Short mmCIF file of N, CA and C and ligand atoms in Angstrom, two decimals:
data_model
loop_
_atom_site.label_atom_id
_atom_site.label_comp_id
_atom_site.label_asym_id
_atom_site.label_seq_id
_atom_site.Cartn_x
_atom_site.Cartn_y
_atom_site.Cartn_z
N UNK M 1 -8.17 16.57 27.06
CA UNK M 1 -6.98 15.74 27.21
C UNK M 1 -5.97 16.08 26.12
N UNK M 2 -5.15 16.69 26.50
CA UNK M 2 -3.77 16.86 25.58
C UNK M 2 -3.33 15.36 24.50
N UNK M 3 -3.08 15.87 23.58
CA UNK M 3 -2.88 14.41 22.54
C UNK M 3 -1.34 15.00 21.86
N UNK M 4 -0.38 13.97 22.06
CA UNK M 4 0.68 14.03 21.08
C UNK M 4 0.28 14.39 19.39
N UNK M 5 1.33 15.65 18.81
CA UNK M 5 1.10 16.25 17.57
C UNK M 5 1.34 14.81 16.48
N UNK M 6 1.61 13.53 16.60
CA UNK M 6 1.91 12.67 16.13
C UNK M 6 1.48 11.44 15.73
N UNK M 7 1.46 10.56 14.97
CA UNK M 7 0.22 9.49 15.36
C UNK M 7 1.22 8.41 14.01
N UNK M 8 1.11 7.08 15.00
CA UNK M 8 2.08 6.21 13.87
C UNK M 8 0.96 5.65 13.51
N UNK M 9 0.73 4.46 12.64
CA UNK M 9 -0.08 3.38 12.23
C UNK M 9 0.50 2.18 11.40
N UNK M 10 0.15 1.00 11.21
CA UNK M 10 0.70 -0.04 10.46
C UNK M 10 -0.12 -0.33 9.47
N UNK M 11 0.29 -1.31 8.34
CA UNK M 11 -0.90 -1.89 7.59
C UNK M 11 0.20 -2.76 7.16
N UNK M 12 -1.05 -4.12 6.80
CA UNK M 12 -0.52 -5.13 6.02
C UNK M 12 -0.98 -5.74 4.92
N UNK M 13 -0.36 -6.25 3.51
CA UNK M 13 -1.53 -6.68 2.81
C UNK M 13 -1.10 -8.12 2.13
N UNK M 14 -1.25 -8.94 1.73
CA UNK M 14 -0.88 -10.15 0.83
C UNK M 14 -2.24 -10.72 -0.13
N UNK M 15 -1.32 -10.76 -1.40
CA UNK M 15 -2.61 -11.18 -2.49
C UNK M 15 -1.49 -12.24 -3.45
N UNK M 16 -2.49 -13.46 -3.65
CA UNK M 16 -1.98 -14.65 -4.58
C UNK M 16 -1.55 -13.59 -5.94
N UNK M 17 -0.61 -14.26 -6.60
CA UNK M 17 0.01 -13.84 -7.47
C UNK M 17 -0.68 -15.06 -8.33
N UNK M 18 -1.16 -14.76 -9.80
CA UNK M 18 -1.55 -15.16 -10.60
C UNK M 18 -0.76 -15.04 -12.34
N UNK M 19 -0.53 -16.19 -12.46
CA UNK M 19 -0.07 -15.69 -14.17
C UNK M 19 -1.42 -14.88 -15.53
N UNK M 20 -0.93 -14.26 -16.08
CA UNK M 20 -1.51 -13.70 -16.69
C UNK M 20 -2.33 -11.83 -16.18
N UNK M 21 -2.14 -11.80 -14.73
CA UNK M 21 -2.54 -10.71 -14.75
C UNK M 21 -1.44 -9.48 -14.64
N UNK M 22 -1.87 -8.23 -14.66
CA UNK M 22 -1.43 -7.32 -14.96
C UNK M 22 -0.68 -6.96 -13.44
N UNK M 23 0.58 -6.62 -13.51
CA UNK M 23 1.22 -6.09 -12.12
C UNK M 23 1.58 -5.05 -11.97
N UNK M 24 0.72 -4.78 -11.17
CA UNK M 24 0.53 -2.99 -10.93
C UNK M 24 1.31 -3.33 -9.47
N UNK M 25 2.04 -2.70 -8.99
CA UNK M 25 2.41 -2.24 -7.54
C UNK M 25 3.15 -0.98 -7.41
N UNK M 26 2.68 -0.33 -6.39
CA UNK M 26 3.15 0.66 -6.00
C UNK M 26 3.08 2.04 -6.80
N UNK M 27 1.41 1.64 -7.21
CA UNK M 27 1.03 2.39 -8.24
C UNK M 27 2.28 2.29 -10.11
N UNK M 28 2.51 1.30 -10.15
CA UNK M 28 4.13 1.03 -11.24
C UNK M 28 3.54 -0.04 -12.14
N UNK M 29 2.97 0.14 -13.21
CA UNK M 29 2.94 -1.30 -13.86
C UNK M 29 4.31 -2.00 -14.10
N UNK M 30 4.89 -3.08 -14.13
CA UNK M 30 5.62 -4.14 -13.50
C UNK M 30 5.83 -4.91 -14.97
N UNK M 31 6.72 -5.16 -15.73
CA UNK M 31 6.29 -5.97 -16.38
C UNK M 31 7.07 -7.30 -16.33
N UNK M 32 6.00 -8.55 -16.15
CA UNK M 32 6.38 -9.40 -14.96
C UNK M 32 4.67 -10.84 -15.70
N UNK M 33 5.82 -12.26 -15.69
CA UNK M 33 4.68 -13.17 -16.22
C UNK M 33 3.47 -12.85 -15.61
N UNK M 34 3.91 -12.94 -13.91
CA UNK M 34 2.67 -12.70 -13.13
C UNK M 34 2.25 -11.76 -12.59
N UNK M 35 0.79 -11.71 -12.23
CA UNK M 35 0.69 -10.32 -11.38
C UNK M 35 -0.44 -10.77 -9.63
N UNK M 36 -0.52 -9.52 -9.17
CA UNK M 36 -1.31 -9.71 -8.04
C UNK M 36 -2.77 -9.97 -8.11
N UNK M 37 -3.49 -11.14 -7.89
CA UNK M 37 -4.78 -11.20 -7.81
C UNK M 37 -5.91 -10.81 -7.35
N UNK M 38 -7.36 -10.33 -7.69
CA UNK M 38 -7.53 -9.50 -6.45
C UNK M 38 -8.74 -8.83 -7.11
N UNK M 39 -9.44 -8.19 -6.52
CA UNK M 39 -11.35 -7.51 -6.88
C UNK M 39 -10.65 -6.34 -7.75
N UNK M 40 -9.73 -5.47 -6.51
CA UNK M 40 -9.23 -4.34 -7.59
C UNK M 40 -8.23 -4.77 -8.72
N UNK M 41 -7.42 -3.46 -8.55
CA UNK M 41 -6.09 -3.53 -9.60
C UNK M 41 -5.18 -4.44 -8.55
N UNK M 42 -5.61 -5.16 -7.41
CA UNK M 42 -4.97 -5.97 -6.12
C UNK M 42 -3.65 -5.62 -6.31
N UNK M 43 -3.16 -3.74 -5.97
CA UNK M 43 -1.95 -3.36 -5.88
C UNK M 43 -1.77 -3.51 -4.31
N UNK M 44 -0.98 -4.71 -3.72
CA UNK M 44 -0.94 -5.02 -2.41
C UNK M 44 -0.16 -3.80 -1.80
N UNK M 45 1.20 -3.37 -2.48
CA UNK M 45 1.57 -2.11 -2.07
C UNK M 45 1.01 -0.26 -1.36
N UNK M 46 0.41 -0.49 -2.54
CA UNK M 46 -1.16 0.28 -1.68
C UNK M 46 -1.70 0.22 -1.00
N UNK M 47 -2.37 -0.96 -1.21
CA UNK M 47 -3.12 -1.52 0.00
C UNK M 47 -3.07 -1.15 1.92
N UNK M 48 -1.70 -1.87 1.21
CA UNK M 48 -0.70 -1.52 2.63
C UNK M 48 -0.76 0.05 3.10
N UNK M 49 -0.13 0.27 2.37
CA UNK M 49 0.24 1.79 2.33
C UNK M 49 -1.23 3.02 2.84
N UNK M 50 -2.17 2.32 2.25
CA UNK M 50 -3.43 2.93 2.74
C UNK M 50 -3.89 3.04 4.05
N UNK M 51 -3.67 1.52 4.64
CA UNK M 51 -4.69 0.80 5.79
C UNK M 51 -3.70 1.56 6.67
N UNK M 52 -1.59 1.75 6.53
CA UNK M 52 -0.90 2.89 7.24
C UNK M 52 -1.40 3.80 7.65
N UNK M 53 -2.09 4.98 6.51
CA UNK M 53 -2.36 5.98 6.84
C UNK M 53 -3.68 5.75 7.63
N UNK M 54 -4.49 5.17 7.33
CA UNK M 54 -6.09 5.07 8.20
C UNK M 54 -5.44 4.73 9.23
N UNK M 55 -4.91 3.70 9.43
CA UNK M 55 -4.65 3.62 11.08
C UNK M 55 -3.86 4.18 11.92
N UNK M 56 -3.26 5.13 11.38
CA UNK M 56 -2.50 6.10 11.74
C UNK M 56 -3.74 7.63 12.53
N UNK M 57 -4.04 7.55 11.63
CA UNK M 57 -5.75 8.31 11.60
C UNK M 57 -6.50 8.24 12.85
N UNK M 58 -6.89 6.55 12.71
CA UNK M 58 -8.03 6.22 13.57
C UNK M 58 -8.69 5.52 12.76
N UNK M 59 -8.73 5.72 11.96
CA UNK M 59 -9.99 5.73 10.92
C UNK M 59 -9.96 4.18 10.67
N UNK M 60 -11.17 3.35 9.91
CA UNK M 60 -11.59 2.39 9.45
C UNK M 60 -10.47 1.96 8.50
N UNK M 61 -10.19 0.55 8.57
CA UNK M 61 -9.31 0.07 7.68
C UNK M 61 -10.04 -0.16 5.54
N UNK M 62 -9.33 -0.16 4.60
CA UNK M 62 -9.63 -0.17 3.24
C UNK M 62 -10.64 -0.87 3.25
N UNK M 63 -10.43 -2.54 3.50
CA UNK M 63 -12.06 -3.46 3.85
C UNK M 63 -12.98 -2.37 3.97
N UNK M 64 -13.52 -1.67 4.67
CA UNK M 64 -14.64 -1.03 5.34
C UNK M 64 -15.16 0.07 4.00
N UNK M 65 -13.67 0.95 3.43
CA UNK M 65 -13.87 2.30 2.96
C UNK M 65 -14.39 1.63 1.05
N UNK M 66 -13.71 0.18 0.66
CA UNK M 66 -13.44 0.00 -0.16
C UNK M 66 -14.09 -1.74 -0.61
N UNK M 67 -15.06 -1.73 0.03
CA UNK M 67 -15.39 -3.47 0.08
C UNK M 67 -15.48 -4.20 -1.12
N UNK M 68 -14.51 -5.43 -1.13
CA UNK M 68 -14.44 -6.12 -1.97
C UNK M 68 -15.92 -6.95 -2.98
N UNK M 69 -16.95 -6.38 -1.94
CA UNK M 69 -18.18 -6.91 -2.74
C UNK M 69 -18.78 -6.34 -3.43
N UNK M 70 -17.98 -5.22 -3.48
CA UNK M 70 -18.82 -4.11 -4.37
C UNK M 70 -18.32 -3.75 -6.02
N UNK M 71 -19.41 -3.65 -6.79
CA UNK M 71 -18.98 -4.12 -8.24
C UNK M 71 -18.34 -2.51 -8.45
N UNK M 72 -18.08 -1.80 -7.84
CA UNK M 72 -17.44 -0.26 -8.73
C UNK M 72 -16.19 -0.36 -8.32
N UNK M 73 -15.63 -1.34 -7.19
CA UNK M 73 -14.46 -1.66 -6.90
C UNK M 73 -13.83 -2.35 -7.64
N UNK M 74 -14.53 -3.25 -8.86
CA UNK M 74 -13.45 -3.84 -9.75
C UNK M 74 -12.71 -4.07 -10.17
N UNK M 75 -11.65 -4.28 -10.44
CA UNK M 75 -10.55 -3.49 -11.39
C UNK M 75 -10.14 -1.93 -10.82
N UNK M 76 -10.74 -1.64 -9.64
CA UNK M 76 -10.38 -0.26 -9.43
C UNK M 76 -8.54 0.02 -9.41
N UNK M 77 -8.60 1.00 -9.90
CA UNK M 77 -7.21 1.86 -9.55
C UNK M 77 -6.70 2.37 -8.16
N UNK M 78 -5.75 1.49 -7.54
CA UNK M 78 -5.30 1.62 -5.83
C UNK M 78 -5.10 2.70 -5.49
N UNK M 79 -4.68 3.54 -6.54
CA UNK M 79 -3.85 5.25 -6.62
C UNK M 79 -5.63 5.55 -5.64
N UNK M 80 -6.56 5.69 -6.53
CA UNK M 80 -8.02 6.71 -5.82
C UNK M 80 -8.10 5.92 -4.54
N UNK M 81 -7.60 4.63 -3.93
CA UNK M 81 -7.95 3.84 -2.97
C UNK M 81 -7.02 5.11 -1.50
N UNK M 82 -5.49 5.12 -2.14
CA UNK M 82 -4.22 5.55 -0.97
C UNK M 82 -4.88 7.10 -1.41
N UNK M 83 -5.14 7.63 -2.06
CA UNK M 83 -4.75 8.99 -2.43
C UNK M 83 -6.54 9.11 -1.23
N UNK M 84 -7.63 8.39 -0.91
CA UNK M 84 -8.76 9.01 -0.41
C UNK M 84 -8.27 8.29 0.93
N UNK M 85 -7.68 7.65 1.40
CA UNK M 85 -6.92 7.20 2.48
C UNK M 85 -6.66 8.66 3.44
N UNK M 86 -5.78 9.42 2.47
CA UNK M 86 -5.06 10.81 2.69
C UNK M 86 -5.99 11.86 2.68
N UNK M 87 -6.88 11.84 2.00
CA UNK M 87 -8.28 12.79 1.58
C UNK M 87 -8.89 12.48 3.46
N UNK M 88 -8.98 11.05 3.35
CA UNK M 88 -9.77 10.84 4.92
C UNK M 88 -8.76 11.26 6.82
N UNK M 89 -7.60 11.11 6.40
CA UNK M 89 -6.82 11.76 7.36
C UNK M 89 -6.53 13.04 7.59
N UNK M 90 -6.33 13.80 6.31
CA UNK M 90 -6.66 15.44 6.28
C UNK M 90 -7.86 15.97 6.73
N UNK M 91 -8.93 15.05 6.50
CA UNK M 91 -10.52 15.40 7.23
C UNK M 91 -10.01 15.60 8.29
N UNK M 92 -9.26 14.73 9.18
CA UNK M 92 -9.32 14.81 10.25
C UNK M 92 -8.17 15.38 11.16
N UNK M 93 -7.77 16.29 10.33
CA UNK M 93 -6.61 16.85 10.87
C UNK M 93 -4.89 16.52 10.89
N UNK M 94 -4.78 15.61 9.95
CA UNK M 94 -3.28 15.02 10.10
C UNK M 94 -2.96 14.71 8.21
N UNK M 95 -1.48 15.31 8.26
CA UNK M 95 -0.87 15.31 7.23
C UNK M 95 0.38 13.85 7.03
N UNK M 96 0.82 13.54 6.03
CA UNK M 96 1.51 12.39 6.33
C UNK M 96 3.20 12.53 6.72
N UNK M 97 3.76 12.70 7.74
CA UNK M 97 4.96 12.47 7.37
C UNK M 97 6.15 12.02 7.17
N UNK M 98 5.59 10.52 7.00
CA UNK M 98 6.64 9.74 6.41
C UNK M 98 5.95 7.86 6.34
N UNK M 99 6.20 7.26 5.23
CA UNK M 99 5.80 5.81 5.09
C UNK M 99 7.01 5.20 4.68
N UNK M 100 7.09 3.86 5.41
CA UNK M 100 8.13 3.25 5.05
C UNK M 100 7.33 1.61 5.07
N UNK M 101 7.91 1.18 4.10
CA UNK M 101 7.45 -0.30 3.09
C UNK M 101 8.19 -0.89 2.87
N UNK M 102 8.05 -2.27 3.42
CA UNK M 102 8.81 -3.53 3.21
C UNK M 102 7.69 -4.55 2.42
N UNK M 103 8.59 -4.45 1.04
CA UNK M 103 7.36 -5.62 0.02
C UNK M 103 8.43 -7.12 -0.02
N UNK M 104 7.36 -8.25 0.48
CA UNK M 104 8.12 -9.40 0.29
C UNK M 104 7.63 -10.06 -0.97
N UNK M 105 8.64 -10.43 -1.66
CA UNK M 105 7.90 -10.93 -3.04
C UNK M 105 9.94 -12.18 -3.33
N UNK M 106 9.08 -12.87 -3.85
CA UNK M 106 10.49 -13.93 -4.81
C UNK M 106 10.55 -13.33 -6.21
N UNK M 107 9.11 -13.07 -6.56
CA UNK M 107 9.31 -12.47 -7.63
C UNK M 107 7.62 -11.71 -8.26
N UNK M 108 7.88 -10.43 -9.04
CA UNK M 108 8.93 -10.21 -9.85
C UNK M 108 9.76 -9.55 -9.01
N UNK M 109 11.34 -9.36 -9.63
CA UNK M 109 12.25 -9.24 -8.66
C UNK M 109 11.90 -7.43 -8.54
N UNK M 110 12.51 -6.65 -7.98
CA UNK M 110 11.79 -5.38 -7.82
C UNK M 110 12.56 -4.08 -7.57
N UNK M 111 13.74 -4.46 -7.41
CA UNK M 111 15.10 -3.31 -6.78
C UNK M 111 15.05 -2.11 -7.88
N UNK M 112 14.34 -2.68 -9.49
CA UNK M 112 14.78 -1.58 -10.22
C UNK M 112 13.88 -0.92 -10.42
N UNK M 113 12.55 -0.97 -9.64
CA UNK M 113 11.15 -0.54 -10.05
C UNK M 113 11.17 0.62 -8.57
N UNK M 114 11.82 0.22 -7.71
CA UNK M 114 11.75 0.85 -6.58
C UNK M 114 11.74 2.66 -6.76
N UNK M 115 12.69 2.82 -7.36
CA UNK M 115 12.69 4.34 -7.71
C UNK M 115 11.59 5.17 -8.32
N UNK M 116 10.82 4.42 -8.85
CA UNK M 116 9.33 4.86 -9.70
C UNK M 116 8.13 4.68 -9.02
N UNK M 117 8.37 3.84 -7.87
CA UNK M 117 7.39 3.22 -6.94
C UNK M 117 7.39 4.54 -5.94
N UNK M 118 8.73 4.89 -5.71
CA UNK M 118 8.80 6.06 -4.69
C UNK M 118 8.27 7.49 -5.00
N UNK M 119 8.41 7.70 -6.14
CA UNK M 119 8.09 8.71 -7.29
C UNK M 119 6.40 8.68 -7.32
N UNK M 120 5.99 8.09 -7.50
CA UNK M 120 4.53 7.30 -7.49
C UNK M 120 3.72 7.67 -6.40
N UNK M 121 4.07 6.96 -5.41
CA UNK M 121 3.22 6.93 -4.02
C UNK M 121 3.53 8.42 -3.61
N UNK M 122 4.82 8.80 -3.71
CA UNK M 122 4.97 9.98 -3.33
C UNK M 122 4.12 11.42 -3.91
N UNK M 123 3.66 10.82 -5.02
CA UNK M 123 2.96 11.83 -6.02
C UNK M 123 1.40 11.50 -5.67
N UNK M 124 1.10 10.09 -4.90
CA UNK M 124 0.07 10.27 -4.71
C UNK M 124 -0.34 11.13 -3.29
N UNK M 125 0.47 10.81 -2.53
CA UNK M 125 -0.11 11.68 -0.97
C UNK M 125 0.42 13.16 -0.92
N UNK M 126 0.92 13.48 -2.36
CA UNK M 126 1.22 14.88 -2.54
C UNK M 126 2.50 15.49 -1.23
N UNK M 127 3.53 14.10 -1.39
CA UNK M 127 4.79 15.12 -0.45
C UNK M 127 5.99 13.97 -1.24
N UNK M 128 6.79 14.38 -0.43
CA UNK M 128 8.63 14.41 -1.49
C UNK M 128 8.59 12.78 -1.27
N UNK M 129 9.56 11.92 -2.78
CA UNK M 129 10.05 10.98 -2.44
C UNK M 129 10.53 10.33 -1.12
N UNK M 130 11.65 11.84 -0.79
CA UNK M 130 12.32 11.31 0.50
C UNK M 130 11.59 11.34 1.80
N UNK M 131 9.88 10.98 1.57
CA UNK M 131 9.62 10.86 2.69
C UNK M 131 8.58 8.92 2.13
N UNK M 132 9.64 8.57 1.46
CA UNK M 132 8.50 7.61 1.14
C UNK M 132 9.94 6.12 1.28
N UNK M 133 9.79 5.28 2.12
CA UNK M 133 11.20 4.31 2.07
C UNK M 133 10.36 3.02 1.38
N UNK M 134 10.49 2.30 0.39
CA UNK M 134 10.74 0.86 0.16
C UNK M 134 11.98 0.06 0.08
N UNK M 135 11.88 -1.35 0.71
CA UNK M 135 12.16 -1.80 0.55
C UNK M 135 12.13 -3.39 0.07
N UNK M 136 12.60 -3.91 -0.62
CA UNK M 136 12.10 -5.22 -1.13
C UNK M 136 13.21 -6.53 -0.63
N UNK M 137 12.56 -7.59 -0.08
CA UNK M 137 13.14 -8.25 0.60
C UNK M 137 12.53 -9.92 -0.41
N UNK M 138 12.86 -11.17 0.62
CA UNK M 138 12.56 -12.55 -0.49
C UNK M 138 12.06 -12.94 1.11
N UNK M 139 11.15 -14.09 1.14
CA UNK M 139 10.98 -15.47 2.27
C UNK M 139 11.62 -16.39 2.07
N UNK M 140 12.91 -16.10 1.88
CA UNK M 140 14.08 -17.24 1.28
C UNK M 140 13.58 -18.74 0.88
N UNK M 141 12.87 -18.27 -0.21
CA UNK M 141 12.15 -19.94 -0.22
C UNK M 141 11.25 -20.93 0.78
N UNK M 142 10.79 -20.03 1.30
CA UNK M 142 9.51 -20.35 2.67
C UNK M 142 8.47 -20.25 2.31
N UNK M 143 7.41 -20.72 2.68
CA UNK M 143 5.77 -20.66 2.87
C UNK M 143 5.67 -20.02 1.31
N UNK M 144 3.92 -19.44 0.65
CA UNK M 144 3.63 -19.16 -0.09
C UNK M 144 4.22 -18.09 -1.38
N UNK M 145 4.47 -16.59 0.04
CA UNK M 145 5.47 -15.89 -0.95
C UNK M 145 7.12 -15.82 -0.87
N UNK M 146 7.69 -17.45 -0.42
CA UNK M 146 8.61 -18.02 -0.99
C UNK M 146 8.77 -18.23 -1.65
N UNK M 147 7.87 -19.15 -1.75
CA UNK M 147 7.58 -19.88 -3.28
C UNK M 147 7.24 -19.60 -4.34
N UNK M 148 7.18 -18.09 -4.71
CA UNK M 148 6.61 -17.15 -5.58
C UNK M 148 4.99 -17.16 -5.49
N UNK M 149 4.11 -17.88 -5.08
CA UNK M 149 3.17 -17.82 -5.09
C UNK M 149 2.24 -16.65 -4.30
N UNK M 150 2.43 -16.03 -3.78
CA UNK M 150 1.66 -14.54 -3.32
C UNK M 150 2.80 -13.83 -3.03
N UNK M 151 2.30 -12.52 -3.25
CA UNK M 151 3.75 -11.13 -2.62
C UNK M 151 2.68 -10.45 -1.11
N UNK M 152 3.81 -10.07 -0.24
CA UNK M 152 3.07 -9.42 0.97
C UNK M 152 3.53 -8.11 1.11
N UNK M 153 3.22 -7.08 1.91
CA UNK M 153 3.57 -5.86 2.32
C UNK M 153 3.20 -5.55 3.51
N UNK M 154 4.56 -5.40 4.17
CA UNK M 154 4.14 -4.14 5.28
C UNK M 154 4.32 -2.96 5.19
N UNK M 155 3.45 -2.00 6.23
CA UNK M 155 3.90 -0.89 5.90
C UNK M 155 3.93 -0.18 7.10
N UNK M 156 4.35 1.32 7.07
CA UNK M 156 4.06 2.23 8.43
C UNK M 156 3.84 3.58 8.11
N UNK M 157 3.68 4.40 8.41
CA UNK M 157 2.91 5.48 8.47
C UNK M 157 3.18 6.44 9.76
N UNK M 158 3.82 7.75 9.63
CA UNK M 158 3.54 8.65 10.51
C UNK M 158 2.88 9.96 10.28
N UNK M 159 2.10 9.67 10.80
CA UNK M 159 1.22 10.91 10.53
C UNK M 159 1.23 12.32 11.58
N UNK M 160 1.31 13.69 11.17
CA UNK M 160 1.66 14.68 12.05
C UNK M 160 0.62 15.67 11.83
N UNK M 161 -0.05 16.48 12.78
CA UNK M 161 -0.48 17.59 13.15
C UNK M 161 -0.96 18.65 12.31
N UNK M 162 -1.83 18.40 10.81
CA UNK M 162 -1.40 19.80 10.16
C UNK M 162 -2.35 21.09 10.22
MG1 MG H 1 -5.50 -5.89 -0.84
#
């Protein structure tokens, strides 16, 4: 059966925002009262950005590759989480080409981190900024991450033929 050279995928992620922890997103430490809560470095940006490429793939979502019950996941670093995301889609024949990210957060605010975030992710799946879009948006004072209390991410993912 003939298969299109192409393959999109989505991912989504949201984690309580906590004072006192460290805010890593988008592989970027953040410096910011609060940070994302969570087994790992709970970089929701990643997160996202990962479960994109797997399901873009086929493949098993982060839950599965990366389970939160497991003590070597700790504190893990999201970078080895997205970067074996990409390790697991190249297994299978597909290169990435192109993610685009919408992070909802009230705060910390994020427009000026964006450029390092792009720099970042882009350095992790090993291809150019300009194939990497964020954007950062608010829940105008709605539900949880209105209220500053958790940040969310979507993301997307096209994956092509390599
Ligand atoms: Mg997560």
């Amino acid at each position: 059966m003939t298969q299109p050279p192409f393959r999109v995928g989505t991912g989504y992620d949201i984690h309580p925002l906590k004072a006192g922890r460290p805010c890593v997103l988008g592989g970027v430490s953040i410096p910011s009262e609060v940070g994302p809560d969570g087994h790992s470095d709970a970089d929701v940006v990643l997160h996202a950005a990962a479960d994109a490429v797997l399901g873009a793939a086929g493949l098993r979502d982060i839950g599965h590759h990366f389970p939160n019950t497991d003590e070597a996941c700790r504190g893990m670093d999201s970078a080895l989480i997205l970067a074996a995301a990409a390790r697991e889609a190249a297994k299978a024949g597909w290169k990435v080409g192109n993610l685009d990210l919408v992070v909802v957060a009230e705060r910390p605010k994020l427009s000026a981190h964006v450029p390092a975030m792009r720099s970042r992710i882009a350095g992790i799946l090993e291809i150019d900024p300009s194939q990497v879009g964020i954007k950062a948006t608010t829940n105008e004072g709605m539900d949880a991450v209105g209220q500053g209390r958790a940040l969310a991410v979507h993301a997307v993912c096209l994956l092509f033929r390599a």
